[in-house]
Structures are given as C-alpha cells and as structure tokens.
Amino acid sequence: DLALIHAAGVPTENRSHFKTQDMMERGMADNETNILSGWLTRHVETLTADRPLLSTISTASNKPISLLGYPQAVSIPDVQNFNVSGGDVNAAVIAGLNSGSSAYQQVAQQTIEAINTVQIKLEELNDGPDDETESGPAYTNGPLSGSLRNLATLIKMDVGLDVATVDQGGWDHHNNLINEFGNNVSELSQSLSAFWEDVSEYRDRITLVFMTEFGRRLNENASAGTDHGSGSVMMVLSG
C-alpha cells in the first residue's frame, strides 16, 4: 500500500524552510510568477461546486498555505472538543446574534452549523457498534498520532470529508541527528500504522501524500547533524 518516490521536491536553489515551504504549498518553482492560492485550493476548485460544509479540513489550529484562497476550509485540531470558546452557551448566543443575511452573519451561521454537525456525527459514532480490536489501533502519545487519530475520527463520522491536511514538524536536524532522527521516524511509522489500521474499512477511498520542502545533505556537519539539501522523498499510502 506504500510507495516511496525518491528525489522529489520543488525546483529551487533556495534553502530557506519558510520560503521553500511556501513555494511547495503554492505549487510553484523558482522564477515562476507568484501564485496567490494554494495547490490544494486549486485542486478543490476543480471538484463539484456543491460540496458539504466539512469537505475540506485542516487538523492544525489554522489553515496551511496549500489551502490559501479557500475560505470554506475548516480547522478542526480536536474533533472531541470542537466548539466556540465558552461552549454551547456561547454558541447559542452567537447564533442568536447572527440570524441576519450579511456576509459576516452568514459566516457565523456556517460556523455554528459546522459545530452542530460535528457534535451530532460524533455522538452517532460513539453510539455505534464497537468493532475495534480489544486494544484498538496502537497510536502513540505524540502530536502526529493525535492529528491522525483526529482525522480517522472525522473520516468515520462521514461528514463529507474529501480533502484534509496534517502537519508534523521537528525534522530540521542540524545537530545530534543520531539522537533525534530515530524518534521522529518511530513517531511517523507507528502513527501511520495505527491510522491505517483505524481506517481499514476506508482504505480503498483514501490516498495520503507525504511531502517535505527539501531533503538533507549527505555529509555530516560539525554538529553531528546534516544541513539543508535538495530533493527529498515523497510517500504515497493508499488502498
């Protein structure tokens, strides 16, 4: 189910994480005209216009550049606690204050609708039959596992999701590579394994693409690490 694609990356001489991440997520290379939207935004815009409210989701607390220019995307970092500050009481107040037809009020209404949909679907999922193994998928306590468990829950809730983003940081190993790299790889591999088990009934409908802005240099530096390189490896996991 897993394909490794070597020497993949954006054509650039740049070695800045910030600049190259921005280029990757916009889908542009050196000397190209600046693109004012994310590559996932342009993908989503080729899909049907009548898409569910929760069709495009970021599992981070804010949207990535890859979804730049797509205001319908929703950030849900924790589906179990997806609500406005102050909970249901404040949500009811917000709904009451925004019953009109202005653009601002419509966005507020959509926000409350998204919260209500998630809460209803989550309750239905929790009330359904428990078909997991006794111990369940072996997620770690790390942040990537948390994001992927969150994504698996959203998939199983059947809210109409068709595009989602997940981030994992901590790969800038300029020093002490031998002490840091193994932990990151373990978190990545264990988290993916647990997620793939968790969504076993949906594998033929899922394609996960893993990408990073650039790889590392071959030679070790003076700090027992590796400095910024060029193309890296992409991975595709799918049924």
Coordinates of C-alpha atoms in Angstrom, one line a residue:
D1 CA 0.0 0.0 0.0
L2 CA 3.0 2.3 0.3
A3 CA 5.0 3.8 -2.5
L4 CA 8.3 5.7 -2.0
I5 CA 9.1 8.4 -4.5
H6 CA 12.8 9.5 -4.4
A7 CA 14.4 12.8 -5.4
A8 CA 11.1 14.7 -5.2
G9 CA 10.8 18.3 -4.5
V10 CA 10.2 21.8 -5.8
P11 CA 12.9 23.0 -8.4
T12 CA 14.7 25.8 -6.5
E13 CA 18.1 26.9 -5.3
N14 CA 16.5 28.2 -2.1
R15 CA 17.4 26.6 1.2
S16 CA 15.1 28.5 3.5
H17 CA 12.5 26.4 5.2
F18 CA 10.0 29.2 5.2
K19 CA 10.4 30.2 1.6
T20 CA 10.5 26.7 0.2
Q21 CA 7.5 25.5 2.3
D22 CA 5.6 28.5 0.9
M23 CA 6.6 27.5 -2.7
M24 CA 5.7 23.8 -2.1
E25 CA 2.3 24.7 -0.7
R26 CA 1.5 27.2 -3.5
G27 CA 2.9 24.7 -6.1
M28 CA 5.5 27.0 -7.7
A29 CA 9.2 26.8 -8.6
D30 CA 11.9 29.4 -9.0
N31 CA 11.3 32.2 -11.5
E32 CA 7.6 31.5 -11.7
T33 CA 5.1 34.3 -11.2
N34 CA 3.9 34.3 -7.6
I35 CA 0.7 32.2 -7.3
L36 CA -1.9 33.6 -4.9
S37 CA -3.6 30.4 -4.0
G38 CA -2.6 27.0 -2.6
W39 CA -2.2 23.9 -4.7
L40 CA -4.9 22.1 -2.7
T41 CA -7.2 25.1 -3.2
R42 CA -6.8 24.8 -7.0
H43 CA -7.5 21.1 -6.8
V44 CA -10.6 21.6 -4.7
E45 CA -11.9 24.2 -7.1
T46 CA -11.9 21.5 -9.9
L47 CA -14.4 19.4 -7.8
T48 CA -18.1 19.9 -7.7
A49 CA -19.2 23.3 -6.5
D50 CA -21.9 21.9 -4.3
R51 CA -19.6 20.5 -1.6
P52 CA -20.5 19.6 2.0
L53 CA -19.7 22.2 4.7
L54 CA -17.0 19.9 6.2
S55 CA -15.5 18.6 3.0
T56 CA -12.1 20.4 3.4
I57 CA -10.4 20.3 6.8
S58 CA -7.1 21.2 8.4
T59 CA -6.2 19.2 11.5
A60 CA -4.0 22.1 12.7
S61 CA -5.3 25.1 14.6
N62 CA -5.1 27.2 11.4
K63 CA -5.2 26.5 7.6
P64 CA -2.0 25.8 5.7
I65 CA -0.8 27.8 2.7
S66 CA -1.9 24.8 0.5
L67 CA -5.5 25.9 1.2
L68 CA -4.8 29.6 0.7
G69 CA -7.7 31.3 -1.0
Y70 CA -10.3 28.7 0.0
P71 CA -12.3 30.2 2.8
Q72 CA -14.6 27.2 3.2
A73 CA -11.9 25.1 4.7
V74 CA -12.4 24.4 8.4
S75 CA -9.7 23.9 11.1
I76 CA -10.5 21.1 13.5
P77 CA -7.5 20.3 15.6
D78 CA -9.5 18.3 18.1
V79 CA -12.8 16.9 17.0
Q80 CA -13.7 15.8 20.5
N81 CA -13.7 19.5 21.7
F82 CA -14.8 21.3 18.5
N83 CA -16.7 24.3 19.8
V84 CA -16.5 28.1 20.3
S85 CA -14.9 29.4 23.4
G86 CA -17.5 29.1 26.2
G87 CA -19.1 26.0 24.7
D88 CA -22.8 25.5 23.9
V89 CA -24.0 28.5 25.9
N90 CA -21.9 31.0 23.9
A91 CA -22.7 29.1 20.6
A92 CA -26.4 29.7 21.2
V93 CA -25.7 33.4 21.9
I94 CA -23.6 33.7 18.7
A95 CA -26.4 32.0 16.7
G96 CA -29.0 34.4 18.2
L97 CA -26.9 37.5 17.4
N98 CA -26.2 36.4 13.8
S99 CA -29.6 35.5 12.3
G100 CA -29.4 38.0 9.5
S101 CA -28.2 37.8 5.9
S102 CA -24.9 39.8 5.9
A103 CA -21.7 38.1 4.8
Y104 CA -20.4 38.3 8.4
Q105 CA -23.6 36.8 9.8
Q106 CA -23.6 34.0 7.2
V107 CA -20.1 33.0 8.2
A108 CA -21.1 32.9 11.8
Q109 CA -24.1 30.8 10.9
Q110 CA -21.9 28.4 9.0
T111 CA -19.5 28.1 11.9
I112 CA -22.3 27.2 14.3
E113 CA -23.7 24.7 11.7
A114 CA -20.3 23.1 11.4
I115 CA -20.0 22.8 15.2
N116 CA -23.5 21.3 15.4
T117 CA -22.8 18.8 12.6
V118 CA -19.6 17.6 14.2
Q119 CA -21.2 17.2 17.6
I120 CA -24.2 15.2 16.1
K121 CA -22.0 13.0 14.0
L122 CA -19.6 12.4 16.8
E123 CA -22.4 11.3 19.1
E124 CA -23.7 9.0 16.4
L125 CA -20.2 7.5 16.0
N126 CA -19.8 7.0 19.7
D127 CA -23.2 5.3 20.0
G128 CA -22.5 2.9 17.2
P129 CA -21.2 -0.7 17.4
D130 CA -17.6 -1.1 18.8
D131 CA -15.9 -3.1 16.1
E132 CA -12.3 -2.2 17.1
T133 CA -9.9 -4.8 18.4
E134 CA -9.6 -5.1 22.2
S135 CA -6.7 -2.7 22.4
G136 CA -7.5 -0.6 19.4
P137 CA -5.0 1.0 17.0
A138 CA -1.6 1.5 18.6
Y139 CA -1.4 5.3 18.4
T140 CA 1.5 6.9 20.2
N141 CA 1.1 9.9 22.6
G142 CA 2.9 12.1 20.1
P143 CA 1.4 15.0 18.1
L144 CA 1.3 13.2 14.8
S145 CA -0.7 10.3 16.2
G146 CA -3.1 12.9 17.8
S147 CA -3.7 14.5 14.4
L148 CA -4.1 11.2 12.5
R149 CA -6.4 9.8 15.2
N150 CA -8.4 13.1 14.8
L151 CA -8.5 12.6 11.1
A152 CA -9.6 9.0 11.3
T153 CA -12.5 10.0 13.5
L154 CA -13.6 12.6 11.0
I155 CA -13.4 10.0 8.2
K156 CA -15.5 7.6 10.2
M157 CA -18.0 10.3 11.1
D158 CA -19.0 10.5 7.4
V159 CA -19.2 14.3 7.3
G160 CA -18.5 14.5 3.6
L161 CA -14.7 15.0 4.0
D162 CA -12.6 14.7 0.8
V163 CA -9.5 16.8 1.5
A164 CA -7.6 17.1 4.8
T165 CA -4.2 18.3 5.8
V166 CA -1.9 17.1 8.6
D167 CA 1.4 18.5 9.7
Q168 CA 4.4 17.1 11.6
G169 CA 7.4 19.3 12.5
G170 CA 10.8 18.6 14.0
W171 CA 12.8 17.4 11.0
D172 CA 15.4 20.2 10.9
H173 CA 18.3 18.0 12.2
H174 CA 21.3 20.3 12.1
N175 CA 22.8 18.7 15.2
N176 CA 22.6 15.4 17.1
L177 CA 21.0 13.6 14.3
I178 CA 21.5 10.2 15.8
N179 CA 19.6 11.2 18.9
E180 CA 16.7 12.9 17.1
F181 CA 16.0 11.2 13.8
G182 CA 15.1 7.8 15.2
N183 CA 12.4 9.3 17.5
N184 CA 10.8 11.2 14.6
V185 CA 10.8 8.1 12.3
S186 CA 9.3 6.0 15.0
E187 CA 6.5 8.5 15.6
L188 CA 5.9 8.7 11.8
S189 CA 5.8 5.0 11.2
Q190 CA 3.9 4.0 14.3
S191 CA 1.3 6.8 13.7
L192 CA 0.8 5.8 10.1
S193 CA 0.5 2.1 11.0
A194 CA -2.1 2.9 13.7
F195 CA -4.0 5.2 11.3
W196 CA -4.1 2.6 8.5
E197 CA -5.5 0.1 10.9
D198 CA -8.0 2.6 12.2
V199 CA -9.4 3.3 8.7
S200 CA -9.2 -0.3 7.4
E201 CA -12.8 -0.1 6.1
Y202 CA -12.0 3.1 4.1
R203 CA -8.6 2.3 2.6
D204 CA -9.9 2.0 -1.0
R205 CA -11.2 5.6 -0.7
I206 CA -8.1 7.2 0.9
T207 CA -4.8 8.5 -0.6
L208 CA -2.3 10.0 1.7
V209 CA 0.6 12.0 0.2
F210 CA 3.5 12.9 2.4
M211 CA 5.8 15.7 1.3
T212 CA 8.5 17.9 2.7
E213 CA 10.2 21.1 1.4
F214 CA 13.7 19.6 0.9
G215 CA 16.0 16.8 2.0
R216 CA 19.3 16.9 3.9
R217 CA 22.9 16.9 2.7
L218 CA 24.7 13.6 2.5
N219 CA 27.7 14.7 4.6
E220 CA 27.6 15.1 8.4
N221 CA 28.3 18.6 9.6
A222 CA 30.4 19.7 12.6
S223 CA 27.4 19.4 14.9
A224 CA 26.8 15.7 14.2
G225 CA 23.8 16.6 12.0
T226 CA 23.0 17.4 8.4
D227 CA 22.3 20.7 6.7
H228 CA 19.7 21.7 4.2
G229 CA 19.8 19.7 0.9
S230 CA 17.8 19.4 -2.3
G231 CA 15.1 16.9 -3.3
S232 CA 13.7 14.6 -0.6
V233 CA 11.4 11.6 -0.6
M234 CA 7.7 11.6 -1.0
M235 CA 5.5 8.8 0.2
V236 CA 2.0 7.7 -1.0
L237 CA -0.1 5.5 1.1
S238 CA -3.3 4.1 -0.5
G239 CA -5.5 1.1 -0.9

